[in-house]
Coordinates of C-alpha atoms in Angstrom, one line a residue:
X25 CA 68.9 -45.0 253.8
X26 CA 66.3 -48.4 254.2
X27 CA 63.0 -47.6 252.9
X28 CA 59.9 -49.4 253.2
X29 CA 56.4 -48.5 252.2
X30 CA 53.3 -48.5 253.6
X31 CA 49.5 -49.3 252.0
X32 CA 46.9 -47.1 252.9
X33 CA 44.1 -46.1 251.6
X34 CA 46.0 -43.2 249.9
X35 CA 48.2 -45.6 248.0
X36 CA 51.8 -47.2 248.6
X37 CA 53.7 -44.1 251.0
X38 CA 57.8 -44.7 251.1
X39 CA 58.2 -44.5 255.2
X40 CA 62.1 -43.9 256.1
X41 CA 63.5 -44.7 259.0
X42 CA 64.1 -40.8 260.3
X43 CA 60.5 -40.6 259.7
X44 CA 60.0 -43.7 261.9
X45 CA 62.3 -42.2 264.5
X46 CA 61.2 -38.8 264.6
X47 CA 57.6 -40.5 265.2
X48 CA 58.9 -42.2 268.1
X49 CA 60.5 -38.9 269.2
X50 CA 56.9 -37.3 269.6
X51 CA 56.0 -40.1 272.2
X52 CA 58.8 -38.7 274.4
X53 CA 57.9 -35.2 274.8
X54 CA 59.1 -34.3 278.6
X55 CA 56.1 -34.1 280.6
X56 CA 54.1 -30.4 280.8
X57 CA 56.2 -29.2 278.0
X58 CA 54.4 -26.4 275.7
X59 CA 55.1 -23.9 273.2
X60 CA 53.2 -21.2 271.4
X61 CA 52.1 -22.4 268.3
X62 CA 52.6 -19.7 266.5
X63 CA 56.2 -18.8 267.7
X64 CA 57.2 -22.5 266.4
X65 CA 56.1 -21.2 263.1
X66 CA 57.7 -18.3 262.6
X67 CA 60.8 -20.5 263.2
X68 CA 59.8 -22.8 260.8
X69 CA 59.0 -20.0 258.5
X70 CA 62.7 -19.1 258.9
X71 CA 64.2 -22.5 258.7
X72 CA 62.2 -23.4 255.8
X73 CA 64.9 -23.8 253.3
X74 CA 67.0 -25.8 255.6
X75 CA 63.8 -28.2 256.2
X76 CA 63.2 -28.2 252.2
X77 CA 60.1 -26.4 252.5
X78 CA 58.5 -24.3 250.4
X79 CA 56.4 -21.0 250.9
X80 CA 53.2 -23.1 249.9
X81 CA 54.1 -25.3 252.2
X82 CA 54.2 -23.1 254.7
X83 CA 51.0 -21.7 254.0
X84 CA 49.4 -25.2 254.7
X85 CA 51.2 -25.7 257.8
X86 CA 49.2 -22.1 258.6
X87 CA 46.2 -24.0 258.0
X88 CA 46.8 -27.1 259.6
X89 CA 47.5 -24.8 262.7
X90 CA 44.7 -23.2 262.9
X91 CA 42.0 -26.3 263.4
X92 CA 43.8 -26.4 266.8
X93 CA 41.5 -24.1 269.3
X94 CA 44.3 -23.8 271.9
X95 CA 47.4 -21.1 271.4
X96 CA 49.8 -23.4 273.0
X97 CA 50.8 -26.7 271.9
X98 CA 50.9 -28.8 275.6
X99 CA 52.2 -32.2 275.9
X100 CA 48.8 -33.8 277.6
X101 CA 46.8 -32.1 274.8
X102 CA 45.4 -33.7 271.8
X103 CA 47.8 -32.9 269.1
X104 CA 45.6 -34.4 265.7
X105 CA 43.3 -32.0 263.9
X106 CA 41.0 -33.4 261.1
X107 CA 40.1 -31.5 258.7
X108 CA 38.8 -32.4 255.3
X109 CA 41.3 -31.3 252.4
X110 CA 37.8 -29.7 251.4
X111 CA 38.4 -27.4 254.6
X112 CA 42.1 -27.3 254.2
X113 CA 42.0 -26.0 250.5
X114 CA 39.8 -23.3 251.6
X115 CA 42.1 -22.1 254.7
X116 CA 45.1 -22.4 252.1
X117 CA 43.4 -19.8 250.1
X118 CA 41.9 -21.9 247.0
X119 CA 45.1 -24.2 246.8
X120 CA 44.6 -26.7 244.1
X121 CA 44.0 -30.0 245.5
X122 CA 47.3 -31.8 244.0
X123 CA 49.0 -29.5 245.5
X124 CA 47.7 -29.7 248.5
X125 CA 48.7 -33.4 248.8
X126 CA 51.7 -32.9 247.8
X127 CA 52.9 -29.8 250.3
X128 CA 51.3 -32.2 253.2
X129 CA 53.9 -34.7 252.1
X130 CA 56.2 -32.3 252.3
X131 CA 55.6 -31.6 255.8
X132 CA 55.7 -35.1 256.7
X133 CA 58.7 -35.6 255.2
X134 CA 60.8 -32.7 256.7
X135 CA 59.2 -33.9 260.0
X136 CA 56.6 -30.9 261.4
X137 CA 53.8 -33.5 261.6
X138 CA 52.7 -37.1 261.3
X139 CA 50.2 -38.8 259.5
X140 CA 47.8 -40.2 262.1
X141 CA 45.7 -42.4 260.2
X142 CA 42.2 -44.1 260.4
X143 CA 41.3 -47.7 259.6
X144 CA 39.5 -46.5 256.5
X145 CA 42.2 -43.6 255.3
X146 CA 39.3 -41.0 256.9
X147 CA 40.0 -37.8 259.2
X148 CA 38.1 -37.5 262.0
X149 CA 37.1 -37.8 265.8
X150 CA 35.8 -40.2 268.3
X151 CA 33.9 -38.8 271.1
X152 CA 33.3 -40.2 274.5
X153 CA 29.9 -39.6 276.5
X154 CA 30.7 -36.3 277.8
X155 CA 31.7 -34.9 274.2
X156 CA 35.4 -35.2 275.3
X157 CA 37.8 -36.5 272.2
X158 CA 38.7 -39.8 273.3
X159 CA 40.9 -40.5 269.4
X160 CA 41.4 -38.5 266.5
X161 CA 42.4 -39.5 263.1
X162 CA 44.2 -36.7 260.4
X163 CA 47.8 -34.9 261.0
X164 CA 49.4 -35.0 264.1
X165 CA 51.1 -31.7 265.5
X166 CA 53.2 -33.3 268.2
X167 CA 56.5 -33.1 265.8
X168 CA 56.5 -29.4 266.1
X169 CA 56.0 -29.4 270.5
X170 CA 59.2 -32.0 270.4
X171 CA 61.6 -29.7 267.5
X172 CA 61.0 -26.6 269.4
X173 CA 63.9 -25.8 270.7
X174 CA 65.6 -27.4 267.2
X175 CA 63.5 -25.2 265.2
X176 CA 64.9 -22.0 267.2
X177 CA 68.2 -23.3 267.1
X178 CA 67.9 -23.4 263.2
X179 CA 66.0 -20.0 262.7
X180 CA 68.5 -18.3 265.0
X181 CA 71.4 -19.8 262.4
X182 CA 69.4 -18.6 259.4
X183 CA 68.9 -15.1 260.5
X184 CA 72.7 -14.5 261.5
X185 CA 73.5 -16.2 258.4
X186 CA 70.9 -13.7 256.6
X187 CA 72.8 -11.1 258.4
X188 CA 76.3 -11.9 257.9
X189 CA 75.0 -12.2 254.0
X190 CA 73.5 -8.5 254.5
X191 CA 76.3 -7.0 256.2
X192 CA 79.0 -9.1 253.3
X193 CA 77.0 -7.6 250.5
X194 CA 77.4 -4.0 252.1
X195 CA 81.1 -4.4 252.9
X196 CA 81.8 -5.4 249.3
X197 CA 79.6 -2.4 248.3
X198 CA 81.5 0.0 250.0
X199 CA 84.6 -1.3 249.4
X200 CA 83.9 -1.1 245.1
X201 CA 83.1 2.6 245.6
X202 CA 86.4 3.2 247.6
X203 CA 88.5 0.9 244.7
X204 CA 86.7 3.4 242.1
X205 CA 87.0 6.8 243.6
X206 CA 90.6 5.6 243.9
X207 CA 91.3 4.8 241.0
X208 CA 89.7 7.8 239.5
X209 CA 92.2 10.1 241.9
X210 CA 95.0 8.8 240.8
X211 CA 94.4 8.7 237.5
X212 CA 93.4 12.8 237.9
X213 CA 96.6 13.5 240.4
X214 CA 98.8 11.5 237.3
X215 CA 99.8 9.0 239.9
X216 CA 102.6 6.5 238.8
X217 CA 101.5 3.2 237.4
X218 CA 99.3 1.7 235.2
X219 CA 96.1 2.3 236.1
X220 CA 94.5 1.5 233.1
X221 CA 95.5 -2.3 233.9
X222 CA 94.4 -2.0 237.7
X223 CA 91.0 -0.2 235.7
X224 CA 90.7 -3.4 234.2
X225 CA 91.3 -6.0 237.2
X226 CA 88.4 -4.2 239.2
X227 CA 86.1 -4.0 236.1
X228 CA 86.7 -7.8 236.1
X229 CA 86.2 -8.6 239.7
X230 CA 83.2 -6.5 239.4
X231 CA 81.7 -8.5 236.5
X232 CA 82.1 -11.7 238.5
X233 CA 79.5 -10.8 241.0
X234 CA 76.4 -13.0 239.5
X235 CA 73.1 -11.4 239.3
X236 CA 71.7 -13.6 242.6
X237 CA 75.4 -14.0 244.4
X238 CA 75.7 -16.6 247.3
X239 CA 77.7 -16.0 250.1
X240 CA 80.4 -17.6 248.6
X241 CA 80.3 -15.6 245.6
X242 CA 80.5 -11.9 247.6
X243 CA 82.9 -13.1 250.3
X244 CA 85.3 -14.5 247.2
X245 CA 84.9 -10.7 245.4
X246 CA 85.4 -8.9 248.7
X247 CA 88.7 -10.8 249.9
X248 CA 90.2 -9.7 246.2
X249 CA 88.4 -6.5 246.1
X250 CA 90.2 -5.6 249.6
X251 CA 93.6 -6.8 248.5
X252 CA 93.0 -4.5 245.2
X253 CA 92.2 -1.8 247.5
X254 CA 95.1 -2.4 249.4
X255 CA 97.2 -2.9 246.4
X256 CA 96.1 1.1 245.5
X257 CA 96.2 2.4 248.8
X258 CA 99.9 1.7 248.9
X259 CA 100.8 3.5 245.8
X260 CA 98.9 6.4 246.4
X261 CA 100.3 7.0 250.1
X262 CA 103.4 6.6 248.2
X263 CA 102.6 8.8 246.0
X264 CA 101.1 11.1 248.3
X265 CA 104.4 10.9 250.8
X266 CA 106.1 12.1 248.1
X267 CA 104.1 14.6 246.5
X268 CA 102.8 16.1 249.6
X269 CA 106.5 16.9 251.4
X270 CA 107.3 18.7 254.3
X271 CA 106.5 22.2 252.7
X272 CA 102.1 20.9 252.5
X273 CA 102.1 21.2 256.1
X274 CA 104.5 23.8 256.9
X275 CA 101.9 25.7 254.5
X276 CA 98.8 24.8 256.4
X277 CA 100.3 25.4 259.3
X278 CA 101.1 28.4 258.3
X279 CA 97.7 29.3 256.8
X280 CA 96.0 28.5 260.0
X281 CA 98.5 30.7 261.8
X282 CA 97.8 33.9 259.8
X283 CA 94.0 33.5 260.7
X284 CA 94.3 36.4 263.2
X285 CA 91.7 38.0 264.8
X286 CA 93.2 41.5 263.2
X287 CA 92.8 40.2 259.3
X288 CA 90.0 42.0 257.8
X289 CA 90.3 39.1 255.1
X290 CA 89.5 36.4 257.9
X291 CA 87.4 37.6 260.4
X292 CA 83.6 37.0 259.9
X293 CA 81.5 39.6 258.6
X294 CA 78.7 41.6 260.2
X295 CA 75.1 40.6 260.6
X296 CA 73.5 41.3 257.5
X297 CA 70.8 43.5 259.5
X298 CA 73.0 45.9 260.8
X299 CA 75.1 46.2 257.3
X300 CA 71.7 46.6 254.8
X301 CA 70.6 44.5 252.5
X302 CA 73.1 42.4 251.1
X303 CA 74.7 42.9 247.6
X304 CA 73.7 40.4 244.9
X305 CA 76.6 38.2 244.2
X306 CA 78.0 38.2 240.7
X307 CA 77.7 34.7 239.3
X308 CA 80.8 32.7 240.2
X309 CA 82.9 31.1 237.7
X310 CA 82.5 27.6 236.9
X311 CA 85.4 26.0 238.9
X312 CA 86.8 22.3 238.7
X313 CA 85.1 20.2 242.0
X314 CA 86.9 19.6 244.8
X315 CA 88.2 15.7 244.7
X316 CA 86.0 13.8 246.9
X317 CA 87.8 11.1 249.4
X318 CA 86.2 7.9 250.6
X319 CA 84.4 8.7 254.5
X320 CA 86.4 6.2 255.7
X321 CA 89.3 8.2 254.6
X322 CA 87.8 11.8 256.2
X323 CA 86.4 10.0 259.7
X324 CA 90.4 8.8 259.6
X325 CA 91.3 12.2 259.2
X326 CA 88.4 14.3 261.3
X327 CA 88.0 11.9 264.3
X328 CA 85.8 14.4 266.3
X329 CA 83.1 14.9 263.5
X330 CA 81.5 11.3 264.7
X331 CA 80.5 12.5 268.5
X332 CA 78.4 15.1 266.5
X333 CA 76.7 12.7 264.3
X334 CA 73.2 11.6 264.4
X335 CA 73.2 9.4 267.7
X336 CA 76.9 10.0 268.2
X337 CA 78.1 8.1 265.0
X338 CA 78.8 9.2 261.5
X339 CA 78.0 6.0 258.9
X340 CA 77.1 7.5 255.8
X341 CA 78.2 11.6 253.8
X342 CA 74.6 12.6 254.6
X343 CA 75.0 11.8 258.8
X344 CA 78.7 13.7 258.3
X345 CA 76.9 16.2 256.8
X346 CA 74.3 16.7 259.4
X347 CA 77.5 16.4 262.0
X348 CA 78.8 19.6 260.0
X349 CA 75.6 22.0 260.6
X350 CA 76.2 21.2 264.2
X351 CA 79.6 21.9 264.2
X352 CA 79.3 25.1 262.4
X353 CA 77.2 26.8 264.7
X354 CA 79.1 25.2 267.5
X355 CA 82.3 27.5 266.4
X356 CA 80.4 30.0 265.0
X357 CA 80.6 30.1 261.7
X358 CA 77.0 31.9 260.0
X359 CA 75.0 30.4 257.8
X360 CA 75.7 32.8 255.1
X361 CA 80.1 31.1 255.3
X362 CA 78.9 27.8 255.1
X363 CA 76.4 28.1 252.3
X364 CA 78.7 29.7 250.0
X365 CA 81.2 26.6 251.1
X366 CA 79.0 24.6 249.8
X367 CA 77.7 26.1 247.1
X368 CA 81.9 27.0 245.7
X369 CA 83.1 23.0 247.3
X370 CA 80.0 21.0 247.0
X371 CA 78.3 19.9 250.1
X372 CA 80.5 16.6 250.7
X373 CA 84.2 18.3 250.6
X374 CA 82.0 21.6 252.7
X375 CA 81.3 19.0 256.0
X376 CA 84.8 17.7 255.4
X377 CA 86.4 21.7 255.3
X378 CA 84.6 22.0 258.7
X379 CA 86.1 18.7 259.8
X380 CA 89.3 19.8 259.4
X381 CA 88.9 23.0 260.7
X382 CA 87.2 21.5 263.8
X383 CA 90.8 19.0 264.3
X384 CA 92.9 22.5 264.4
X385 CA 90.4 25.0 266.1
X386 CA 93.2 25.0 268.9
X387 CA 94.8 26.8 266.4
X388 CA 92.2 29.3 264.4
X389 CA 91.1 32.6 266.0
X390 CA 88.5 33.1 263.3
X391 CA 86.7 29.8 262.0
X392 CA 84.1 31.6 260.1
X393 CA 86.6 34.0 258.5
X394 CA 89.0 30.8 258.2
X395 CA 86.1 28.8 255.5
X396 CA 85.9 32.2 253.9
X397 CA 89.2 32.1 253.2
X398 CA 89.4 28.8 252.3
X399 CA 86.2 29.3 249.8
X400 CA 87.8 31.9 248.2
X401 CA 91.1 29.9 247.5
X402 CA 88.6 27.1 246.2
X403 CA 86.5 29.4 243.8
X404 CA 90.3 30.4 242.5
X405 CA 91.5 26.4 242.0
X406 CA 94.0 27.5 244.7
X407 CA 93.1 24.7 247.0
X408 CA 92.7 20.9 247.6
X409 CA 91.1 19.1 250.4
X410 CA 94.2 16.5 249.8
X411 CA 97.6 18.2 251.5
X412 CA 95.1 19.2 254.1
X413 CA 93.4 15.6 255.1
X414 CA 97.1 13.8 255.0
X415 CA 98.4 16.2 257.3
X416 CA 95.4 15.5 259.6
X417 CA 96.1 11.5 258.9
X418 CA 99.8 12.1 260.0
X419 CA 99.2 14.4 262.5
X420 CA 96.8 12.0 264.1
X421 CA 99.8 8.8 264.1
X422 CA 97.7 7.2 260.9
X423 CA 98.2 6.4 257.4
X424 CA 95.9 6.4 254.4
X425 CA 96.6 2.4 254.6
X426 CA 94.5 2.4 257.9
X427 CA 91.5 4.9 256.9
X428 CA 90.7 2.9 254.3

């Protein structure tokens, strides 16, 4: 790009012909255009790193603004404030005066005001008879009235760029925790393969993602991440198609079957007011955790649990969770059944119980007696949440391939 420079007072300043053009620009704002000051600066304050600002700069540009009386920024108004870098320092809160210079160039140079200067390199005014300001000499804010709409444009692009980076960030976030809850199931259920090796490829991916990634950086992670995830999804649904045969839900069927209203085993007990007090429970027996699935895996499997979320939506264990206390009392199962779910399954694989219960409740005469039984079967290490949630997946025309 030509260059030339100009003497002033100041010294020799390099003036570039955008500079020169985007001068010109501001004496061809349409007639009665204005803009509130302070909106065009909250854009700028987005779009600062795509103008090649920096915060301080911003900070004068704060200043600069506010030594002009009116809110809006009108075309037939006088544009130039004046103030002393005495005055300017002091509005910039106590800004070193070399720095101060050199974020006013800054400005100039990305094109948010113009140098209007005096014969003599001084700021200042000239006032007609009637006290009116007939010239003024110091910054001119006119750049910022004609870049409005530009400067929206590019704050608009930064914040869905900001988002997009957000929402990448969380996607690859969720999708790690899937790859390593994976992994750890098959490595428990003895799945075939090597998953020491695939172990190894997501330790590696996940050791790639710098301390300050860029966009670049988590979108490159997440494209392999996903195809890692898919890579393990398909092993364990065909491991799962294989060790989960016909028999898993001819047996669940079958258990939800015998839940008859008749079963002393399954039907909910009395209210602990009319019984007595209740006996103290002996302490229960340390029993292996139930194998916690990724939600996107359970929502797969419970569809219904999300229109009893918080606002209709189930995003995160503690919203399914909430979903579950409403669906509880919704079929009637007492606090006293849930709570020992809970305390016997853990609170996650408890709200996924209920899920599943809720999918087949067509089918159960006694919910309440139906978690009992389904505690006491987990307190014994005589049930997994697994057969049951791929039964649900295949009832419901899915796969494990699409839930995740």
């Amino acid at each position: 790009m030509q260059t030339g420079s100009v003497t002033t007072p100041f010294g020799r300043r390099s003036m570039t012909l955008a500079l020169v053009k985007r001068q010109v620009a501001t004496r061809e704002i349409k007639a009665g255009k204005s803009v509130e000051k302070w909106k065009v600066f909250r854009d700028a304050s987005e779009a600062r790193e795509a103008l090649g600002l920096q915060s301080s700069s911003l900070a004068v540009l704060d200043a600069l603004l506010s030594f002009y009386p009116e809110n809006e920024l009108r075309q037939e108004a006088q544009l130039v404030v004046f103030p002393s870098n005495a005055q300017l320092i002091l509005r910039a809160h106590g800004m070193a005066g070399a720095t101060l210079r050199r974020h006013l160039a800054l400005l100039v140079e990305s094109g948010l005001i113009v140098r209007k200067d005096s014969a003599n390199g001084k700021r200042f005014a000239r006032k007609n008879n009637a006290g009116e300001i007939e010239n003024a000499f110091g910054f001119d804010l006119s750049p910022m009235l004609a870049r409005s709409e530009e400067l929206a444009l590019i704050a608009q692009k930064v914040v869905a760029e900001r988002s997009a980076f957000r929402k990448a960030k969380e996607n690859l976030t969720i999708c790690r925790r899937d790859v390593r809850k994976l992994i750890s199931a098959a490595m428990e259920e003895g799945a075939e393969g090597d998953w020491a090796a695939i172990e190894a490829i997501y330790v590696e991916l996940v050791a790639r993602i710098p301390r300050s990634p860029t966009m670049g950086d988590v979108v490159g992670v997440l494209d392999e991440m996903e195809l890692l995830r898919d890579e393990i999804v398909n092993r364990l649904d065909n491991h799962q198609n294989s060790q989960f045969s016909s028999t898993n839900d001819a047996q669940f069927e079958q258990h939800i079957q015998n839940s008859n209203p008749e079963s002393i085993h399954e039907l909910e007990p009395s209210s602990e007011k009319e019984q007595g007090a209740k006996p103290s429970k002996p302490d229960r027996p340390k029993v292996e955790p139930l194998k916690a699935f990724p939600l996107s895996v359970v929502l797969k499997a419970c569809q219904q649990m999300a229109d009893y979320g918080p606002g209709g939506a189930v995003g995160s264990w503690r919203d399914l969770m909430s979903a579950a206390v409403v669906v509880r009392s919704m079929l009637g199962i007492s606090p006293s059944a849930y709570q020992d779910a809970c305390e016997v399954m853990g609170p996650e694989n408890a709200a996924v119980a209920v899920g599943c219960i809720l999918e087949r409740v067509n089918l159960i005469n006694s919910p309440g007696g139906y978690l009992r039984d389904l505690t006491r079967r987990a307190e014994r290490g005589e049930f997994s949440l697994g057969p049951v949630i791929m039964a649900l997946l295949r009832n419901n025309g899915g796969r494990l391939l699409q839930a995740v």
